[in-house]
Tab-separated table of C-alpha atoms in Angstrom:
chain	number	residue	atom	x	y	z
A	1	UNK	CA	7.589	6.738	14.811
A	2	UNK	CA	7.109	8.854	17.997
A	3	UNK	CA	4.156	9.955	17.154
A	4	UNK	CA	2.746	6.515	15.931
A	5	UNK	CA	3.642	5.344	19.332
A	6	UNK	CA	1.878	8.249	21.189
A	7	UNK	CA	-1.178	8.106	19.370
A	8	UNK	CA	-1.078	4.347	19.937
A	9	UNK	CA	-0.626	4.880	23.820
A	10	UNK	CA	-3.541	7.473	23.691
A	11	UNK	CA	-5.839	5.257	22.215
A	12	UNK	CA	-4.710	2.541	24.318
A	13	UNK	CA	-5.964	4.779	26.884
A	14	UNK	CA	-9.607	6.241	25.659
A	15	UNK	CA	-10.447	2.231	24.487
A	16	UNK	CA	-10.020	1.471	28.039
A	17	UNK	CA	-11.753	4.377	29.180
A	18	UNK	CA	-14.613	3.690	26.270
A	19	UNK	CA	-14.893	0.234	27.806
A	20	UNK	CA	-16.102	1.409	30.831
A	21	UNK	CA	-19.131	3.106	29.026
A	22	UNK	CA	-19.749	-0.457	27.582
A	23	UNK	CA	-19.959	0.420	24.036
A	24	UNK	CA	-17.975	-2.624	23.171
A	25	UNK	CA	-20.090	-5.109	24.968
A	26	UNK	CA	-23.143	-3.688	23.384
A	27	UNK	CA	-21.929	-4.159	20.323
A	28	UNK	CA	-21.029	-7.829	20.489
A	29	UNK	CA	-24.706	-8.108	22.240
A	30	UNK	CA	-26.458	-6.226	19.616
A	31	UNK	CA	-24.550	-8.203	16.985
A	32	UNK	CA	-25.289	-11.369	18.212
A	33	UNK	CA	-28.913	-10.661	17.923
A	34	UNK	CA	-28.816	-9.813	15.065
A	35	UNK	CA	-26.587	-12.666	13.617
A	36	UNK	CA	-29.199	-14.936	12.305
A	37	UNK	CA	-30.779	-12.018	9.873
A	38	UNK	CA	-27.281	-10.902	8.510
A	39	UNK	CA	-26.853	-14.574	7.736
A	40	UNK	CA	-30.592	-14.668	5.546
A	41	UNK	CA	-29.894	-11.716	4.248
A	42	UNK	CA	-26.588	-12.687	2.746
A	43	UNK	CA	-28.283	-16.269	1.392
A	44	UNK	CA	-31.126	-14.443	-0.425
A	45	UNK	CA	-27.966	-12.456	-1.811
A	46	UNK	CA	-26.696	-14.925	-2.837
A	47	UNK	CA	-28.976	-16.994	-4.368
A	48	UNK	CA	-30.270	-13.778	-6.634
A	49	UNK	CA	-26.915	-12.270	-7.432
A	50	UNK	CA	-26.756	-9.518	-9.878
A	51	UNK	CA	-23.670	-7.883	-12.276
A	52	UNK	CA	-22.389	-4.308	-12.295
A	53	UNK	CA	-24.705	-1.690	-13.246
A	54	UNK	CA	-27.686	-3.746	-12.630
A	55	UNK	CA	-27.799	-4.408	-9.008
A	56	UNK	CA	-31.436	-3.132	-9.000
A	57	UNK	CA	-33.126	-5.511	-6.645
A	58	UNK	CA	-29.867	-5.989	-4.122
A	59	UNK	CA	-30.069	-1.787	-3.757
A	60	UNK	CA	-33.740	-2.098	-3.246
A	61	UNK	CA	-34.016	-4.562	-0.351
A	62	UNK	CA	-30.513	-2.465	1.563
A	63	UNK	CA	-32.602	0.963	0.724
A	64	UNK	CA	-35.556	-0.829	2.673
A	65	UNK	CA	-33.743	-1.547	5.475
A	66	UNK	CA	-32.228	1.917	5.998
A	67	UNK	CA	-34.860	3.769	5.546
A	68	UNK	CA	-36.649	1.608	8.431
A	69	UNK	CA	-34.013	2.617	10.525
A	70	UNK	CA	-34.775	6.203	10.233
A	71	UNK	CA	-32.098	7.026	8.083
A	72	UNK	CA	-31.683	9.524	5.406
A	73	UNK	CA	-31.491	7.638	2.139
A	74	UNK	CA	-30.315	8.638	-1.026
A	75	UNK	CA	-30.543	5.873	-4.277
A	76	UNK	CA	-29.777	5.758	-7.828
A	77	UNK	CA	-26.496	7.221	-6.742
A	78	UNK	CA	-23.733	5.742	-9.838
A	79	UNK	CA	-26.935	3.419	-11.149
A	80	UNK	CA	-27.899	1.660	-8.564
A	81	UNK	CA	-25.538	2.454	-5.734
A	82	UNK	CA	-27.619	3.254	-1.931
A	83	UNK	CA	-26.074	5.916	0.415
A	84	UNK	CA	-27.450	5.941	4.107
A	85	UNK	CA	-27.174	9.078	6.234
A	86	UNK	CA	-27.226	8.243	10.177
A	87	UNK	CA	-26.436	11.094	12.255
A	88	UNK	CA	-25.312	10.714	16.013
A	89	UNK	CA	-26.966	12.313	18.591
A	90	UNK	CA	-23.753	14.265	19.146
A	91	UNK	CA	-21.509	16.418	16.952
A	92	UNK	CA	-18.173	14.675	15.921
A	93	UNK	CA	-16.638	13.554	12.704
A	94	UNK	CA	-18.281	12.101	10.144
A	95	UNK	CA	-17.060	7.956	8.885
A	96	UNK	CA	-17.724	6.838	5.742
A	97	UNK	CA	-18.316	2.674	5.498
A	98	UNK	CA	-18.593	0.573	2.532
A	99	UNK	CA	-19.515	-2.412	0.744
A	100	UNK	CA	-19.784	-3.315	-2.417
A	101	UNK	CA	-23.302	-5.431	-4.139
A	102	UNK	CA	-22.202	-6.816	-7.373
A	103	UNK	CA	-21.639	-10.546	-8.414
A	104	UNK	CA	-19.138	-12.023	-11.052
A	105	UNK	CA	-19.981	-13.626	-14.623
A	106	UNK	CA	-19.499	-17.354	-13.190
A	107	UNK	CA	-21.286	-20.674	-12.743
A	108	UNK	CA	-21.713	-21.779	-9.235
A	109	UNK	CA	-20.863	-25.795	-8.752
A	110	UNK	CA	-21.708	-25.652	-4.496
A	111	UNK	CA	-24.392	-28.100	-3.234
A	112	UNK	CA	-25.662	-25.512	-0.958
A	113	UNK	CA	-29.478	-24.754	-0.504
A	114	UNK	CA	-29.334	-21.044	-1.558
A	115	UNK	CA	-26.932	-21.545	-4.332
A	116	UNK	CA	-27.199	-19.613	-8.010
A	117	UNK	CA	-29.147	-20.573	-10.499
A	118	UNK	CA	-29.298	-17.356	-11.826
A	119	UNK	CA	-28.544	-16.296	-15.295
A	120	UNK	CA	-28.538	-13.224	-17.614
A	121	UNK	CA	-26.568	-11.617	-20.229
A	122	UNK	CA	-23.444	-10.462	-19.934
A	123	UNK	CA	-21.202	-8.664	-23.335
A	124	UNK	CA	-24.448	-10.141	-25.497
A	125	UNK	CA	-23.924	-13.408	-24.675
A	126	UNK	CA	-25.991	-15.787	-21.891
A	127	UNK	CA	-24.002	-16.402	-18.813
A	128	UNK	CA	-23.980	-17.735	-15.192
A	129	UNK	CA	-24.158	-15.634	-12.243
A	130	UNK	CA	-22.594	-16.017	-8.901
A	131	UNK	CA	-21.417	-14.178	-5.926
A	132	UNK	CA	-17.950	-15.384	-6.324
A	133	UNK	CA	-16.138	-12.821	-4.047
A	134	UNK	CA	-18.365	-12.480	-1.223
A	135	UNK	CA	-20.143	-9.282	-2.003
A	136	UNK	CA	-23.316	-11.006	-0.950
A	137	UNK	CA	-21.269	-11.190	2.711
A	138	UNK	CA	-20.288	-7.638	2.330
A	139	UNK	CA	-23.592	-6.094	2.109
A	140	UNK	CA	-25.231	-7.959	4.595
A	141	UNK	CA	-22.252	-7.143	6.967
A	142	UNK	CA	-22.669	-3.537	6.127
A	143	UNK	CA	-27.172	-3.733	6.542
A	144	UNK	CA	-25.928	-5.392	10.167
A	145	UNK	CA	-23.842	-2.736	11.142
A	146	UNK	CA	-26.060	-0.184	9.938
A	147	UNK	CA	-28.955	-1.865	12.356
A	148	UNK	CA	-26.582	-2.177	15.543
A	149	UNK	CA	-25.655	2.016	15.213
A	150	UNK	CA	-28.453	2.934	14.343
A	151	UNK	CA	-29.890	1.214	17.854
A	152	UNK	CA	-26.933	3.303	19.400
A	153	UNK	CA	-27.564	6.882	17.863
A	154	UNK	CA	-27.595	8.460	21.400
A	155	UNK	CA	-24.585	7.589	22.102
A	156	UNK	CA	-23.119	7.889	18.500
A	157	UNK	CA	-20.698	11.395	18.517
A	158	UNK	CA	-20.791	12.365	14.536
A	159	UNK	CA	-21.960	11.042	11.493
A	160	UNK	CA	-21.536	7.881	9.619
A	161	UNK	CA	-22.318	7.688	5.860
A	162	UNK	CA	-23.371	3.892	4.860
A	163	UNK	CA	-22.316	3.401	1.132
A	164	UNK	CA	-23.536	0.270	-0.659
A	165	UNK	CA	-21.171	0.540	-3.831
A	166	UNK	CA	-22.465	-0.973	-7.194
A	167	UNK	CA	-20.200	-2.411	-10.105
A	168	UNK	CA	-16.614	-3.278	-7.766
A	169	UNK	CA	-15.728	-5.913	-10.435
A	170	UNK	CA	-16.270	-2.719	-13.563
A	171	UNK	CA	-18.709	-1.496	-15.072
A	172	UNK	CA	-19.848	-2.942	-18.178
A	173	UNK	CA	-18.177	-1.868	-21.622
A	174	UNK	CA	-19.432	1.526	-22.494
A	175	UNK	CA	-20.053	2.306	-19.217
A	176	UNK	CA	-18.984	4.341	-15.911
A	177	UNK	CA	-19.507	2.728	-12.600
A	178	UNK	CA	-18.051	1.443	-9.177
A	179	UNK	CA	-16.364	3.884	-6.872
A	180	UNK	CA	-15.185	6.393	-9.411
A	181	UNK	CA	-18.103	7.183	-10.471
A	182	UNK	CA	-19.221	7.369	-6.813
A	183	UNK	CA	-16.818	10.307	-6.145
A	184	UNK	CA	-17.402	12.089	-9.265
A	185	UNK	CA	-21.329	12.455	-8.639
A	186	UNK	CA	-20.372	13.628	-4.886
A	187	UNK	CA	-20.587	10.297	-2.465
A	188	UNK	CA	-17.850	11.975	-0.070
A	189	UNK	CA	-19.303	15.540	0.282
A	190	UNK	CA	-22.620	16.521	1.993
A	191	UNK	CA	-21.419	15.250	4.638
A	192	UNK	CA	-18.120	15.678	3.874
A	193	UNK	CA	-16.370	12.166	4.683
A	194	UNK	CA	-13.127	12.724	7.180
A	195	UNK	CA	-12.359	8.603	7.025
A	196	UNK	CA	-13.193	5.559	5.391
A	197	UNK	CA	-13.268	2.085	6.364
A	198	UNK	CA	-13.891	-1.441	4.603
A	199	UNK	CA	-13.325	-5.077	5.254
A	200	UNK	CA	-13.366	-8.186	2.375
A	201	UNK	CA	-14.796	-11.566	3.046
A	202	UNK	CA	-11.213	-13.971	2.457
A	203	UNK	CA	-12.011	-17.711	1.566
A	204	UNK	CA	-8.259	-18.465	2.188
A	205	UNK	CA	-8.076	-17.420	6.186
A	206	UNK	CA	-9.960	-18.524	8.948
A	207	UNK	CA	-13.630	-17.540	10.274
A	208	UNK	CA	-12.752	-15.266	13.542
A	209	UNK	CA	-9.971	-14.118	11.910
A	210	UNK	CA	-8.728	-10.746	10.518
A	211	UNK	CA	-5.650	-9.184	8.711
A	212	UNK	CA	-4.366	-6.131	7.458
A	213	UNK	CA	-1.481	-4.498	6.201
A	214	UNK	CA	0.057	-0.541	6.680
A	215	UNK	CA	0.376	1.441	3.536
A	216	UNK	CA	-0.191	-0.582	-0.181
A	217	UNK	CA	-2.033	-3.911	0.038
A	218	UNK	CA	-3.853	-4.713	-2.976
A	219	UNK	CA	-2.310	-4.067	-6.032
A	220	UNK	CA	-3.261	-1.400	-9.009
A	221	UNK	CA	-4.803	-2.532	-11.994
A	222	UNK	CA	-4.599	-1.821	-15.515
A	223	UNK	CA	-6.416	-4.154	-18.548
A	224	UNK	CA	-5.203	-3.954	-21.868
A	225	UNK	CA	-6.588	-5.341	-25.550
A	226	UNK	CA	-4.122	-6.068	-27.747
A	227	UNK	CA	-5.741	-6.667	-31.635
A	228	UNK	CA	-3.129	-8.437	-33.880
A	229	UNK	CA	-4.168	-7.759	-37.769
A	230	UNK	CA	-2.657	-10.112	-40.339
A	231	UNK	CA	-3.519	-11.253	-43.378
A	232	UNK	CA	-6.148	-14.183	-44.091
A	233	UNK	CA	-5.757	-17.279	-45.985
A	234	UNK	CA	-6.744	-20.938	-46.699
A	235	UNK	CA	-5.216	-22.681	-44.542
A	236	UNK	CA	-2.935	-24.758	-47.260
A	237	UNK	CA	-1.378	-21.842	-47.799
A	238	UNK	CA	0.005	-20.237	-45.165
A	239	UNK	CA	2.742	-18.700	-47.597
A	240	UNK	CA	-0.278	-16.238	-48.577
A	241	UNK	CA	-1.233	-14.990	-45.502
A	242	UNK	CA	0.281	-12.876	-42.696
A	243	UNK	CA	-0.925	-15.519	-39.527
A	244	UNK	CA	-2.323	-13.158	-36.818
A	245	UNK	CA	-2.258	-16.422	-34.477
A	246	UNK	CA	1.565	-17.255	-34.718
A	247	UNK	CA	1.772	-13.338	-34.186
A	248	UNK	CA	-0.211	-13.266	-31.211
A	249	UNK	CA	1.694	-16.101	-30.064
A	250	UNK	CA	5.012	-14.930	-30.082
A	251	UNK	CA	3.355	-11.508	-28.573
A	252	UNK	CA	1.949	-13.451	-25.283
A	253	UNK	CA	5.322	-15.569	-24.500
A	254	UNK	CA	7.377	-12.268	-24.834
A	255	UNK	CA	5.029	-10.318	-22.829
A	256	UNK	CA	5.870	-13.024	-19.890
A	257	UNK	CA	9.760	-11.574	-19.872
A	258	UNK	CA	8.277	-7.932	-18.758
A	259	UNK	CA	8.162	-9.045	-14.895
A	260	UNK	CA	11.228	-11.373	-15.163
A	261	UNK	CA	13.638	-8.907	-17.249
A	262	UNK	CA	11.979	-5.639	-17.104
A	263	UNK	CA	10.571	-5.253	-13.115
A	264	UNK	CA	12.740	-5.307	-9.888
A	265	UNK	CA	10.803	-7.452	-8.235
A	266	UNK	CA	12.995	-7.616	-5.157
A	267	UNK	CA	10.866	-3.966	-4.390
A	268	UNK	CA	7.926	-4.611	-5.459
A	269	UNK	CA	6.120	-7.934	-7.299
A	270	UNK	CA	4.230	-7.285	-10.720
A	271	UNK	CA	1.627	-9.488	-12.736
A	272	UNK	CA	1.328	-9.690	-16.371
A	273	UNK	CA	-1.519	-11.822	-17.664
A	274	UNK	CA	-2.800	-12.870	-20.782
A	275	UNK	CA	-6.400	-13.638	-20.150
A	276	UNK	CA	-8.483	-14.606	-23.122
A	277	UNK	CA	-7.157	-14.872	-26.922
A	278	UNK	CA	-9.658	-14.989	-29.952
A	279	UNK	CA	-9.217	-15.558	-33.661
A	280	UNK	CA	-10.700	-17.803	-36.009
A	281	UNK	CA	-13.380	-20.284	-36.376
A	282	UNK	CA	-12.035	-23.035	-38.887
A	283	UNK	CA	-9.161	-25.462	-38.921
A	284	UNK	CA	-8.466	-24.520	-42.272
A	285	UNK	CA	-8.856	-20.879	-42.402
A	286	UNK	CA	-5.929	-18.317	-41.275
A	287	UNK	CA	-8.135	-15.358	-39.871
A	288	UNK	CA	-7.734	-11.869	-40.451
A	289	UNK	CA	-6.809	-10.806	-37.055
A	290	UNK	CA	-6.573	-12.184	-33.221
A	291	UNK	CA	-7.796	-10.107	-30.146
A	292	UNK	CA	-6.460	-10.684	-26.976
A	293	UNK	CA	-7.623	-9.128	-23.285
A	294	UNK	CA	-5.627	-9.287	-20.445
A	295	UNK	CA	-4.170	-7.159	-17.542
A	296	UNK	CA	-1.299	-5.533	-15.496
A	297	UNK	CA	-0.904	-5.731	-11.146
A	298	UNK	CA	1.366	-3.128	-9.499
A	299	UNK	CA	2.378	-1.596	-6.248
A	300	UNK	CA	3.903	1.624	-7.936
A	301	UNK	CA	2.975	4.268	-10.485
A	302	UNK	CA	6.539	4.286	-11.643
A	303	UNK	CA	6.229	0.269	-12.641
A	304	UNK	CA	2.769	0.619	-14.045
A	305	UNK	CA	4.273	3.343	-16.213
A	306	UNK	CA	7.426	1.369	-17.003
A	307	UNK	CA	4.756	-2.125	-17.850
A	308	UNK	CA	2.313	-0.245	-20.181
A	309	UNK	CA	5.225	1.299	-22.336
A	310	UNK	CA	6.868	-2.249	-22.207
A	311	UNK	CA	3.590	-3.632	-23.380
A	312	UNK	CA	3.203	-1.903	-26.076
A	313	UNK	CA	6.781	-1.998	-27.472
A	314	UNK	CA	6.738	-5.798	-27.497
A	315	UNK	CA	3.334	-6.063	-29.455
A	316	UNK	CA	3.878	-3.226	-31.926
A	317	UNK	CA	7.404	-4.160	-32.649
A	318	UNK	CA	6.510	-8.175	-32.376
A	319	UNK	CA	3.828	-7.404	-34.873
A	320	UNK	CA	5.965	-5.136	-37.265
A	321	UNK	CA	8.186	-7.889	-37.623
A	322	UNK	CA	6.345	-10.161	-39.325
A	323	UNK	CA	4.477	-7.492	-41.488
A	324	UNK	CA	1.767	-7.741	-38.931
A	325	UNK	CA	0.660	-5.060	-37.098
A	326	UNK	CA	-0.814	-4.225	-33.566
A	327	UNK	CA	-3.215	-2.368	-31.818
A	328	UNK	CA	-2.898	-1.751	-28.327
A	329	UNK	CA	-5.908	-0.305	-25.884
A	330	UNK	CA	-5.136	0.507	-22.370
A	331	UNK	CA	-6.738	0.729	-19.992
A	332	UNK	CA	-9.474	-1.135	-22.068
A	333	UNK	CA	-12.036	-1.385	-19.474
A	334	UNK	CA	-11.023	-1.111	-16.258
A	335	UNK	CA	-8.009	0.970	-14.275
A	336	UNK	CA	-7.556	1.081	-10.366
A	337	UNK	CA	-4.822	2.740	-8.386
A	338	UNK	CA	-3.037	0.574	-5.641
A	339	UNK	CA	-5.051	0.158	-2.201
A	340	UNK	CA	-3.133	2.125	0.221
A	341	UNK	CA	-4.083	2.006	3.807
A	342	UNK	CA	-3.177	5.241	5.509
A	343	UNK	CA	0.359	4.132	7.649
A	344	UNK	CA	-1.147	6.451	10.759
A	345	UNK	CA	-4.797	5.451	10.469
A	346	UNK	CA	-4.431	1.683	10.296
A	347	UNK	CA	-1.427	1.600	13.074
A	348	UNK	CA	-3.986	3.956	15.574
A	349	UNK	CA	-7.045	1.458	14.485
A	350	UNK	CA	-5.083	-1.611	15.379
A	351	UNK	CA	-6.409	-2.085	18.740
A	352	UNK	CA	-9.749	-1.927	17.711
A	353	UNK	CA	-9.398	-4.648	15.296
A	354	UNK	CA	-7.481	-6.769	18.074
A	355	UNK	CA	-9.897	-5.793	20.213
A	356	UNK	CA	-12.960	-7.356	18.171
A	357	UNK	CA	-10.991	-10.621	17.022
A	358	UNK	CA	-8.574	-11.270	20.096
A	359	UNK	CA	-4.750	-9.847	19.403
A	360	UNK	CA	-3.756	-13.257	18.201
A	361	UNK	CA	-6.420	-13.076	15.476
A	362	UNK	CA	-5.624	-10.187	13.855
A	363	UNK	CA	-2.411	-11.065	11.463
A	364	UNK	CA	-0.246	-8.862	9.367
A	365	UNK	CA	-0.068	-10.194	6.117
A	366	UNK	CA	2.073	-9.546	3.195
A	367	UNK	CA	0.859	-7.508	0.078
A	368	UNK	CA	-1.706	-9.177	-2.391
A	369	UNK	CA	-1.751	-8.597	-6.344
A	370	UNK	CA	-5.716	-8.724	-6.225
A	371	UNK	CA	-7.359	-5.277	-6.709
A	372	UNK	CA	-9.759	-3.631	-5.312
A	373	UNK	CA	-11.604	0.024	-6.100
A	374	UNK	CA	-11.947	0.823	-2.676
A	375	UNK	CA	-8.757	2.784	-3.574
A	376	UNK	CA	-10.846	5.493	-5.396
A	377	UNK	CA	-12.230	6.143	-1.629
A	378	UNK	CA	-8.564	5.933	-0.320
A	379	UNK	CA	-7.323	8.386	-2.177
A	380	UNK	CA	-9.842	10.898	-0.983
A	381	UNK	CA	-9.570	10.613	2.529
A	382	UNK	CA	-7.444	8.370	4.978
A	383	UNK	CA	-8.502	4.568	4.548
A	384	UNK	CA	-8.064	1.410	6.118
A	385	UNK	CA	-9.502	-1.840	4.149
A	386	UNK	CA	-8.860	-4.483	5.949
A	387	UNK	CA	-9.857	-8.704	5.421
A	388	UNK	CA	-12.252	-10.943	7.307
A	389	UNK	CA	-11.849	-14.645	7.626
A	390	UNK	CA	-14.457	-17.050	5.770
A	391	UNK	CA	-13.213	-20.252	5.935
A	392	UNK	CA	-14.118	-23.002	8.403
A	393	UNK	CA	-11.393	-23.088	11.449
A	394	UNK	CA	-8.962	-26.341	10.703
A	395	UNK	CA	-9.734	-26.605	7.525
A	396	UNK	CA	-6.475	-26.811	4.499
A	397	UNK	CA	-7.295	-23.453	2.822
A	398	UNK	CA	-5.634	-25.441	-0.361
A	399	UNK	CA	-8.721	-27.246	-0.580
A	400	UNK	CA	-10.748	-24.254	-0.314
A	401	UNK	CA	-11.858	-22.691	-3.590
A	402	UNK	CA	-10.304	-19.395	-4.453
A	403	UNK	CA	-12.069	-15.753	-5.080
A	404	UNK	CA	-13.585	-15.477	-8.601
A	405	UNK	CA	-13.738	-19.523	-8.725
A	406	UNK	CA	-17.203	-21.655	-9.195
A	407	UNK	CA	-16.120	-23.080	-6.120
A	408	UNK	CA	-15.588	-20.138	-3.826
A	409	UNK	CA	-17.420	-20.601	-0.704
A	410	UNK	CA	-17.982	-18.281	2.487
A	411	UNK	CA	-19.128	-19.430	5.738
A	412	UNK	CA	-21.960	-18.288	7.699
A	413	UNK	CA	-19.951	-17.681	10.670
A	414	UNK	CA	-18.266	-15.189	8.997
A	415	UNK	CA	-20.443	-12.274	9.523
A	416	UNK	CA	-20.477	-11.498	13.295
A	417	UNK	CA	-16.913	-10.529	13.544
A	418	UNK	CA	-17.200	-8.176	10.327
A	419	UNK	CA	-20.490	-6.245	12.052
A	420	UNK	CA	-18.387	-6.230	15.386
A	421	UNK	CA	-15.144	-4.673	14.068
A	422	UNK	CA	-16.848	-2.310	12.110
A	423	UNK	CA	-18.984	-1.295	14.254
A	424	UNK	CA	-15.987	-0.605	16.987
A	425	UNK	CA	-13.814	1.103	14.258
A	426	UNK	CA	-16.621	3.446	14.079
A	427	UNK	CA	-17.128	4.172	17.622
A	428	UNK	CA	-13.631	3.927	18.747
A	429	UNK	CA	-12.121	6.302	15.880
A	430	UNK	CA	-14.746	9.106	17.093
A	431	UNK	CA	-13.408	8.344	20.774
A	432	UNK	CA	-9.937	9.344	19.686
A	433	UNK	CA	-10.902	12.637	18.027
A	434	UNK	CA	-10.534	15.803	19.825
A	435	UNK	CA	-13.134	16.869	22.491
């Protein structure tokens, strides 16, 4: 606690001392210029999203841009991921940023003028694709900040590594992608990364507003298949048949008494969810067998452990007892470790947060049970991931449609607060390292 305190106190000190040189106020000046293009740039987004894996034409247009800032570019980096180089005029430590480019496998129903229209295919089948969780925002924020540093490289002590992240949501089936795959083909050597930073557009707080949390604040997540095999029959004659359905039935409601029987939720919450369930195509036909997806949110290994061996006691044994019998896969597709914000990191980087938003805009929220692979990065080296408001000011947030909805909506006065506070976590985390 001492030492939290002193560090705070010393950065206290170098901000104030850093203001002087006028950093700050360049930023906010250089942002503001800016604004307008961020804003276009996260429309055109927008209106051409693309999935995981495939984020060809996104990584294209951000490689563009970087390289006409001078920067050293590297592409094709986990698919289509786009790593930018920019190196200070002066030694110092070298800070990773990053966004994420991929959209989500959903219909957009906004009247706006650059809305999605897009479609493609998605697990063989045609679907709808939208930017339903503000990556579109995320990348332009990042293509801003990279502009306003790069304008500042004199006075820029280190290195900072710009890393446009493909496939956030998970890869496609069969594939490797998003920030694992990132690490494993060497994103956070050459330069080796010392600290990472990331913000998330919110639809449910406030444009000009920001909030964070010390230490775990998006949950793990684990997805599971569970395949129920029975035996078919016409549907007259159930007598004949083991029923997969009823099976899979009594499976999902007994799964629900994991987090209310199984989890002491008064440390930690947990999320069990059922997600899709197919089996079948006539009335009168008992099928063969049922699949079911769905996944797991946790804050500890120790009740991610305790969930996936609950998980699959309840459908093997469910199963077993009706002469049925279960198959469980998990992780199926997609597995991320909690999002834990270094304690240290994220108390010293407070005042540079408060500083971009105002102190009463910057709000210490509660842990969520989204997920986020950003924790991949945080694992490697100290990370703070914090969330930026996107919702107009006054307006019920109940009203507002959620992340990963056909309404979810982002407004354009979002972006100039996420290039500002990045932009001063960059610069003010190389002020407090050691001369």
């Amino acid at each position: 606690m001492k030492k939290t305190i002193v560090l705070l106190l010393l950065l206290s000190i170098q901000l104030t001392t850093a203001q002087k040189n006028n950093y700050s106020d360049l930023i906010v000046k250089k942002a503001t210029v800016i604004e307008q293009k961020v804003i276009a740039w996260r429309h055109d987004f927008h209106q051409n999203p693309e999935l995981g894996n495939r984020e060809t034409r996104t990584a294209a247009i951000v490689a563009k841009h970087l390289q006409s800032l001078g920067m050293e570019v590297k592409t094709g980096v986990a698919y289509t991921g786009v790593v930018g180089i920019l190196k200070g005029d002066k030694p110092g430590p070298v800070v990773a940023l990053r966004a994420d480019m991929d959209a989500l496998p959903v219909e957009e129903v906004n009247d706006l003028p650059f809305a999605s229209k897009v479609k493609t295919m998605y697990n063989g089948k045609e679907t709808s694709v939208m930017h339903a969780c503000g990556h579109d925002g995320h990348t332009a924020i990042l293509m801003g900040v990279a502009e306003v540093l790069a304008s500042m490289k004199k006075e820029l002590k280190g290195t900072v590594k710009f890393i446009f992240q493909p496939a956030e949501e998970g890869a496609p089936k069969g594939e490797e992608g998003g920030a694992a795959l990132m690490i494993k083909e060497g994103v956070m050597e050459n330069p080796k990364v010392d600290v990472i930073f990331g913000l998330h557009l919110n639809s449910q707080l406030e444009v000009n507003k920001l909030s964070y949390r010390p230490a775990g604040t998006f949950a793990g997540i684990e997805d599971f298949k569970i395949t129920v095999k029975g035996k078919p029959s016409h549907g007259s004659q159930p007598w004949n048949s083991v029923d997969p359905i009823v099976v899979a039935a009594q499976i999902i409601n007994s799964l629900q008494t994991i987090v209310s029987r199984n989890v002491k939720l008064t440390d930690n919450a947990a999320v069990v969810t059922v997600g899709a369930i197919n089996g079948g195509n006539r009335s009168n036909i008992i099928p063969k067998e049922v699949e079911m997806i769905g996944d797991i949110r946790t804050f500890t290994d120790e009740d991610e452990a305790l969930i996936v061996n609950r998980i699959k006691q309840i459908a093997e044994k469910t199963a077993e007892a009706a002469g049925a019998t279960a198959v469980v896969e998990m992780p199926y597709q997609t597995h991320y470790p909690v999002t834990f914000n270094n304690i240290e990191l994220t108390n010293t980087m407070l005042p540079s947060l408060q500083k971009s938003a105002g102190a009463e805009n910057v709000l210490l929220v509660p842990a969520i049970t989204g997920s986020e692979d950003f924790s991949f990065f945080a694992q490697k080296v100290p990370g703070l991931y914090f969330r930026l408001g996107g919702t107009a000011k006054g307006k019920d947030i109940k009203t507002v449609g959620p992340h990963h909805t056909p309404e979810f909506i982002i407004e354009d006065d979002s972006f100039k607060l996420g290039v500002i506070s990045l932009s001063n976590l960059v610069f003010d985390y190389i002020a407090l390292q050691k001369k």
